[in-house]
mmCIF file of C-alpha atoms in Angstrom:
data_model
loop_
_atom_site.group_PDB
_atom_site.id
_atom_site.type_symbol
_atom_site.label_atom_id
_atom_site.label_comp_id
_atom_site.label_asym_id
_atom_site.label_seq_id
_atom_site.Cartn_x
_atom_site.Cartn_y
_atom_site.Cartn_z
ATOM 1 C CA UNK A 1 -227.419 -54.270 154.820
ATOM 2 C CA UNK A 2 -225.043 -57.214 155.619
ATOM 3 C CA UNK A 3 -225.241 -58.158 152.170
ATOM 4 C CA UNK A 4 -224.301 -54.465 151.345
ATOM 5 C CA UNK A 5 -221.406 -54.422 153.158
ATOM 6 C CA UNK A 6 -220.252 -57.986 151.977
ATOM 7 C CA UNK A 7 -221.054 -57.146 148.340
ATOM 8 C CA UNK A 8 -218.999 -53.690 148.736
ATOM 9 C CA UNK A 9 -216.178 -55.294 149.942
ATOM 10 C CA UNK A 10 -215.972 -58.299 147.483
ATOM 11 C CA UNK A 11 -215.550 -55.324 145.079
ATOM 12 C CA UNK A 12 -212.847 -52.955 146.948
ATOM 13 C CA UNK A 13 -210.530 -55.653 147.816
ATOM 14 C CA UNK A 14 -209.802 -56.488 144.273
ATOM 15 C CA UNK A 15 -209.582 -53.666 143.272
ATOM 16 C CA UNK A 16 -207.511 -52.471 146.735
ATOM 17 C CA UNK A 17 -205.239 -55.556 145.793
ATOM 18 C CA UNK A 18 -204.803 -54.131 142.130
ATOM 19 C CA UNK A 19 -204.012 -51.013 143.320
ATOM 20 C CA UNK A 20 -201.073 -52.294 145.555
ATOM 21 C CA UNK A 21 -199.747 -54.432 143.412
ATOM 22 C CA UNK A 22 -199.639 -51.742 140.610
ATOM 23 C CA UNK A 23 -198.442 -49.194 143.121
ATOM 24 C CA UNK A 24 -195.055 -51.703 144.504
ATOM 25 C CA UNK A 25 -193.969 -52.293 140.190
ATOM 26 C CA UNK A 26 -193.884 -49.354 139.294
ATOM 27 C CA UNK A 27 -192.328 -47.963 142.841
ATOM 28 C CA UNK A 28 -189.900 -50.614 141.816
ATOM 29 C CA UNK A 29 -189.468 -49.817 138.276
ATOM 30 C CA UNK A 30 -188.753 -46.252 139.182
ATOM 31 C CA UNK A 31 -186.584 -46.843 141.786
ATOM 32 C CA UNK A 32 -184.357 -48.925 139.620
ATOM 33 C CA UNK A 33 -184.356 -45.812 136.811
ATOM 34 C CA UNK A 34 -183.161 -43.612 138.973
ATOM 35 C CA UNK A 35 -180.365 -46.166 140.178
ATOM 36 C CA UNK A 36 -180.037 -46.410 136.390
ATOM 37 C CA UNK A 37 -179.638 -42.775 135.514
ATOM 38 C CA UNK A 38 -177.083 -42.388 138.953
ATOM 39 C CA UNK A 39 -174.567 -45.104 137.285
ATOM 40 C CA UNK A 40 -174.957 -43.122 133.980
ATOM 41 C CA UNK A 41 -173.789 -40.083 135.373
ATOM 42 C CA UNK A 42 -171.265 -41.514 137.379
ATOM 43 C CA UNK A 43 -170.022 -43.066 134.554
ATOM 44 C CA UNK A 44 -170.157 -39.903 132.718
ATOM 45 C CA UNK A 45 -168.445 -37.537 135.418
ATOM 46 C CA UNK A 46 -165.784 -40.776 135.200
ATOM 47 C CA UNK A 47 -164.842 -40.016 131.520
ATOM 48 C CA UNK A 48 -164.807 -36.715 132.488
ATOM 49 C CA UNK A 49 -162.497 -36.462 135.807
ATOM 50 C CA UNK A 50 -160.265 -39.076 134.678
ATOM 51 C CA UNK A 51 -158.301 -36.801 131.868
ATOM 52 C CA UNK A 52 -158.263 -34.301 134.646
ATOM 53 C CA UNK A 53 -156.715 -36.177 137.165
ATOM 54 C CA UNK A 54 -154.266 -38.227 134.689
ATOM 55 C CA UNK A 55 -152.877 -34.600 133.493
ATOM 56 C CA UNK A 56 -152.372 -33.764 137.114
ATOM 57 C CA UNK A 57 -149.855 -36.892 137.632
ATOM 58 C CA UNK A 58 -148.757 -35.837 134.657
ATOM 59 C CA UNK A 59 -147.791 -32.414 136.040
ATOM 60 C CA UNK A 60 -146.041 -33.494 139.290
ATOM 61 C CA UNK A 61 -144.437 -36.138 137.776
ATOM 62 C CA UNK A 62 -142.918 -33.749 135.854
ATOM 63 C CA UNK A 63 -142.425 -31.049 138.674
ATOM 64 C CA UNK A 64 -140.970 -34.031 140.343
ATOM 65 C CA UNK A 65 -138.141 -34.580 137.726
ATOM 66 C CA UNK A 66 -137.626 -30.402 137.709
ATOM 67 C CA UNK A 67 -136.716 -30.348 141.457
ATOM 68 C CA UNK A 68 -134.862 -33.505 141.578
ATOM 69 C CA UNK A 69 -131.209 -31.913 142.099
ATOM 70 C CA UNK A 70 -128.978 -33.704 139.751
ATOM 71 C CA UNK A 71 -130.969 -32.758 136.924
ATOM 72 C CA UNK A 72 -131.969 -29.414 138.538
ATOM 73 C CA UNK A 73 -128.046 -28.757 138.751
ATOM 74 C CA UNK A 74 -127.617 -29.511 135.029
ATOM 75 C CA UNK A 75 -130.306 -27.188 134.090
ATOM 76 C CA UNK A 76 -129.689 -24.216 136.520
ATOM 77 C CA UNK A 77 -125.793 -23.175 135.917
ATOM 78 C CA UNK A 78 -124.589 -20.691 139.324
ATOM 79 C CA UNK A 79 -125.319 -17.344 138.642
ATOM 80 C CA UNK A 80 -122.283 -16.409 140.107
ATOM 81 C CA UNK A 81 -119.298 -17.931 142.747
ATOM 82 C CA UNK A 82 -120.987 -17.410 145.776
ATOM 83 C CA UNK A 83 -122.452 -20.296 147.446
ATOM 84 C CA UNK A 84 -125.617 -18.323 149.371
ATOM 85 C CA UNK A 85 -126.805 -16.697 145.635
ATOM 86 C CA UNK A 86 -126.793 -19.966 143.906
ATOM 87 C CA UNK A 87 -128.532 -21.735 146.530
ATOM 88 C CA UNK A 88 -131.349 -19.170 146.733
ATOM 89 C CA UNK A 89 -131.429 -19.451 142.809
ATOM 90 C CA UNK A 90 -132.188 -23.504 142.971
ATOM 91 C CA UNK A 91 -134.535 -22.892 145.932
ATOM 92 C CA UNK A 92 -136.214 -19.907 144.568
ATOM 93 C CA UNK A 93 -136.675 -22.805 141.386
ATOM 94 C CA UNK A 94 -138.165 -25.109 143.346
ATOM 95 C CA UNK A 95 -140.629 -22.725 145.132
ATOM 96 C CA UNK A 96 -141.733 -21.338 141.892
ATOM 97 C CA UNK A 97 -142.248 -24.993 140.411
ATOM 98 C CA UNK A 98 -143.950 -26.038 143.339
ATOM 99 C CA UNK A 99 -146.052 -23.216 143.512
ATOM 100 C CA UNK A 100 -147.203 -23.631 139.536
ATOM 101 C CA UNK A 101 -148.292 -26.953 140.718
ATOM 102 C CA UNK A 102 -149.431 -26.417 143.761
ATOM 103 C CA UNK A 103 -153.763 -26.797 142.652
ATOM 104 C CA UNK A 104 -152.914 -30.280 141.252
ATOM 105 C CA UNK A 105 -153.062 -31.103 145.123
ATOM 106 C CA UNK A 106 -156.682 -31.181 144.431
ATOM 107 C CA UNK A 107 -156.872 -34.688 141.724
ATOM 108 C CA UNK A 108 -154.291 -36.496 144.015
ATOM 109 C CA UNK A 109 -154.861 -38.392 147.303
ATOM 110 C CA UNK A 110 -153.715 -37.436 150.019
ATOM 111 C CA UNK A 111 -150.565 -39.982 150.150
ATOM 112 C CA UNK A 112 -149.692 -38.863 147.061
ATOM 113 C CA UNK A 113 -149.581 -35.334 148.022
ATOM 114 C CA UNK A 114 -147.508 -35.697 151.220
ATOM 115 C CA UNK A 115 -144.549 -37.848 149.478
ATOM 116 C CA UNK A 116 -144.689 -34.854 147.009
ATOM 117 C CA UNK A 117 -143.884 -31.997 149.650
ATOM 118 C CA UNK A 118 -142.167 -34.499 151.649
ATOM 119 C CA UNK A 119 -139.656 -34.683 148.619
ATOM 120 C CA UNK A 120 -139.738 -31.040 147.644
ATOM 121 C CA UNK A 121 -138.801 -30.422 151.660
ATOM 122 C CA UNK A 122 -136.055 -32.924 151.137
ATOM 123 C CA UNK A 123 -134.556 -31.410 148.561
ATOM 124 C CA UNK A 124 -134.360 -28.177 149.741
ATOM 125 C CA UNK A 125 -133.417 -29.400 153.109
ATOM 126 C CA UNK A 126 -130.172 -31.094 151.467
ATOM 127 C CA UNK A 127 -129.563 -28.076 149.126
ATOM 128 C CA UNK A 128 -129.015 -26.297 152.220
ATOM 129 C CA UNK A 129 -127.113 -28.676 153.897
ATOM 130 C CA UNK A 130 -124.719 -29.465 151.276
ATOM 131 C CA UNK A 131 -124.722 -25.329 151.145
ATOM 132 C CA UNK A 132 -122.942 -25.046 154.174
ATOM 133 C CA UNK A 133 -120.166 -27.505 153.650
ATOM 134 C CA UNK A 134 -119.353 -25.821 150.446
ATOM 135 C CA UNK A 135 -117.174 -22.568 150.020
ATOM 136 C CA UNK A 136 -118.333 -21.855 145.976
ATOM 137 C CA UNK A 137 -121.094 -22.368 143.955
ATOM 138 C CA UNK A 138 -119.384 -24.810 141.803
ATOM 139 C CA UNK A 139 -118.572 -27.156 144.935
ATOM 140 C CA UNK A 140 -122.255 -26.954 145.929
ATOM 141 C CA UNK A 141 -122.719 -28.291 142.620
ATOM 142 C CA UNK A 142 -120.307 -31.173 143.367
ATOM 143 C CA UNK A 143 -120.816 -31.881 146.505
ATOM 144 C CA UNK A 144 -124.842 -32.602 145.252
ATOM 145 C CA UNK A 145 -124.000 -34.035 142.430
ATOM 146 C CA UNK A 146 -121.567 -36.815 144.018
ATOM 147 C CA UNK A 147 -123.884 -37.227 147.015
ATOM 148 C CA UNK A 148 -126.624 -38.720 144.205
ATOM 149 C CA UNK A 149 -124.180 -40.455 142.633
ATOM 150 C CA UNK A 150 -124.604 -42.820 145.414
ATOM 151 C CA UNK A 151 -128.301 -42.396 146.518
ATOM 152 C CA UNK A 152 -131.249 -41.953 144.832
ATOM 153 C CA UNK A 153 -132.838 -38.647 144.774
ATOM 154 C CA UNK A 154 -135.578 -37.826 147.258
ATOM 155 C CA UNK A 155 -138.471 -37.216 144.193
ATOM 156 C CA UNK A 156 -137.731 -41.165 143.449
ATOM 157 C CA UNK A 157 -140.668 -41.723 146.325
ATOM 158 C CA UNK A 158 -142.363 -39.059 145.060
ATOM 159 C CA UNK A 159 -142.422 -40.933 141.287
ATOM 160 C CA UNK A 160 -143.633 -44.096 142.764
ATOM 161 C CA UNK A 161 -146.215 -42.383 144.411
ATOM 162 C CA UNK A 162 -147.346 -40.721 141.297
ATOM 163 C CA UNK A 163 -147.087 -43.917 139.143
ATOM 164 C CA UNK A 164 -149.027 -46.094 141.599
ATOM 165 C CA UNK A 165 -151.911 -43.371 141.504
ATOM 166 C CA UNK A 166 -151.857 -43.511 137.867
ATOM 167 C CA UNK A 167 -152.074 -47.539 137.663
ATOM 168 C CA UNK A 168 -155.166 -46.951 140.284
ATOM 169 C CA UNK A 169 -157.013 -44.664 138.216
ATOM 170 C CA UNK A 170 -156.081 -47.163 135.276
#
């Protein structure tokens, strides 16, 4: 019976050690497809996203250059003399702008996002400033215009912001 016993195992442990060795390669080879087929789609949702997100620094880049006041000045004449009806005309710009770019938010980081309504705030903020120092429309217009003259606009941040995201997406 001894015999048995010994004879039964000098069979099963070959074939026990077969069987493990067999079952770690291919647990192995599978393992590394599936790592393999993760990368591809990865890869894939890569060259996807990236066009996204590139046309959404594309968009606030260019939202940033439509709120930035000189030019914003040049392209929005007063609607009439009064001071209060122009400035809700420029700000009334802006909001619309900003809000027809607002779900770009979304392909941006964070950083990026905050100089952008840091900027936006900015310029309204010295819109209305300038707004009460000003008794017309066209010396709001001045007054903004020589104030850049000699600074640089508040959606210059904004810019940088959007071109560094661009070179790290590059």
């Amino acid at each position: 019976m001894e015999d048995q016993i010994l004879e039964s195992i000098g069979y099963l442990l070959p074939a026990i050690v077969t069987g493990l060795v067999a079952y770690f390669m291919f647990s192995g080879f599978i393992k590394h497809s599936l790592t393999e087929k993760r990368m591809e789609v990865r890869a894939a949702q890569k060259k996807e996203v990236l066009p996204i997100k590139l046309q959404a620094c594309e968009r606030l880049l260019l939202f940033c250059e439509r709120i930035n006041p000189v030019k914003m000045l040049l392209r929005i004449p007063p609607i009439s003399t009064n001071t209060a009806d122009y400035l809700q005309l420029l700000i009334a710009n802006i909001t619309q702008e900003f809000e027809h770019n607002l779900v770009q938010q979304i392909y941006v980081s964070e950083e990026t996002w905050t100089a952008i309504m840091a900027s936006k705030n900015a310029v309204t903020n010295t819109l209305r400033q300038a707004a009460e120092n000003s008794k017309s429309a066209n010396d709001l217009r001045e007054h903004i215009l020589l104030g850049y003259s000699q600074k640089l606009p508040p959606t210059e941040t904004a810019v940088a912001f959007i071109k560094k995201e661009v070179r790290d997406l590059l």
